PDB file of C-alpha atoms in Angstrom:
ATOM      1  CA  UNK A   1     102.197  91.868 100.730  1.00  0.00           C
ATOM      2  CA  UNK A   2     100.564  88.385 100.672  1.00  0.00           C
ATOM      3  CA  UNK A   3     104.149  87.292 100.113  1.00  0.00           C
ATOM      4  CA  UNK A   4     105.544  88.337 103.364  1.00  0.00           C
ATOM      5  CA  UNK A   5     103.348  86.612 104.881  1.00  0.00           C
ATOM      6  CA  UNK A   6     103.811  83.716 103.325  1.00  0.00           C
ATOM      7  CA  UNK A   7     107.064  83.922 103.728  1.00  0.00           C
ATOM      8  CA  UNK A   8     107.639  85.331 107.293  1.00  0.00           C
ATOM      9  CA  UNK A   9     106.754  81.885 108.979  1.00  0.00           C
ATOM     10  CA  UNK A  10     109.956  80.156 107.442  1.00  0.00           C
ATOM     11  CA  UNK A  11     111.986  82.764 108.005  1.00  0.00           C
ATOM     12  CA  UNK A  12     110.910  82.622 111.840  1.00  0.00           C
ATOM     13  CA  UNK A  13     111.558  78.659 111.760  1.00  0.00           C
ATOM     14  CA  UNK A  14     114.952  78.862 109.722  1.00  0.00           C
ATOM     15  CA  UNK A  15     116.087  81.347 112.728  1.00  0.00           C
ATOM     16  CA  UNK A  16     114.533  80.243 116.211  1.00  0.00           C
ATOM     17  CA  UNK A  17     113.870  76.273 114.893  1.00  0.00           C
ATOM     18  CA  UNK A  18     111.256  73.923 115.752  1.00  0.00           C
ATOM     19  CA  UNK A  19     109.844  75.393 118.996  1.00  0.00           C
ATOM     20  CA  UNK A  20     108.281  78.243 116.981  1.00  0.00           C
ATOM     21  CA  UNK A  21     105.821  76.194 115.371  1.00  0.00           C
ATOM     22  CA  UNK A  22     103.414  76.943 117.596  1.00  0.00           C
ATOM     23  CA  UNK A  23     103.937  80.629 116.919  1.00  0.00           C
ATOM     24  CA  UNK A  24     103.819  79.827 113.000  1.00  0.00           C
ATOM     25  CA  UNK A  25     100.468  77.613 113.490  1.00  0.00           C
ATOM     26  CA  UNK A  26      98.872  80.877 115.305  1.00  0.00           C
ATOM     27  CA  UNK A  27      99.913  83.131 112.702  1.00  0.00           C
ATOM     28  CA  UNK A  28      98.946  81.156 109.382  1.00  0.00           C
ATOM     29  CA  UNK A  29      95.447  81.097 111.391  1.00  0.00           C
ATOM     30  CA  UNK A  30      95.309  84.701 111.355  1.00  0.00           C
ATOM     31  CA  UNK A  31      96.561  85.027 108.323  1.00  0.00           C
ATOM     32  CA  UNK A  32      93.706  82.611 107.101  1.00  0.00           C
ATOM     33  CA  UNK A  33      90.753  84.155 108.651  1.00  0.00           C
ATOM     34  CA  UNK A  34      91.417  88.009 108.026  1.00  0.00           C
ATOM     35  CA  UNK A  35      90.116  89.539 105.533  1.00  0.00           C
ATOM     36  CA  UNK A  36      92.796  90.622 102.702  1.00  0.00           C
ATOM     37  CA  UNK A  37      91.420  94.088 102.540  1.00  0.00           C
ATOM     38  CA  UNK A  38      92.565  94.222 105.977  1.00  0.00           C
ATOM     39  CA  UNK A  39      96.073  94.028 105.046  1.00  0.00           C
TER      40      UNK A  39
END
């Protein structure tokens, strides 16, 4: 699981490119700051 979402932020760059960063920033903070048993 902690794989996806490790992963799912390059695989949103390599197909919408650089103006999904912001989208990527917003979701590694999430990512960061919720709890793993919350996965």
């Amino acid at each position: 699981m902690v794989s996806w979402y490790v992963s799912m932020p390059w695989i949103i760059v390599a197909v919408h490119g650089s103006q999904a960063m912001e989208q990527i920033v917003v979701s590694v903070v999430v990512v960061s700051v919720t709890p793993p048993d919350l996965w």
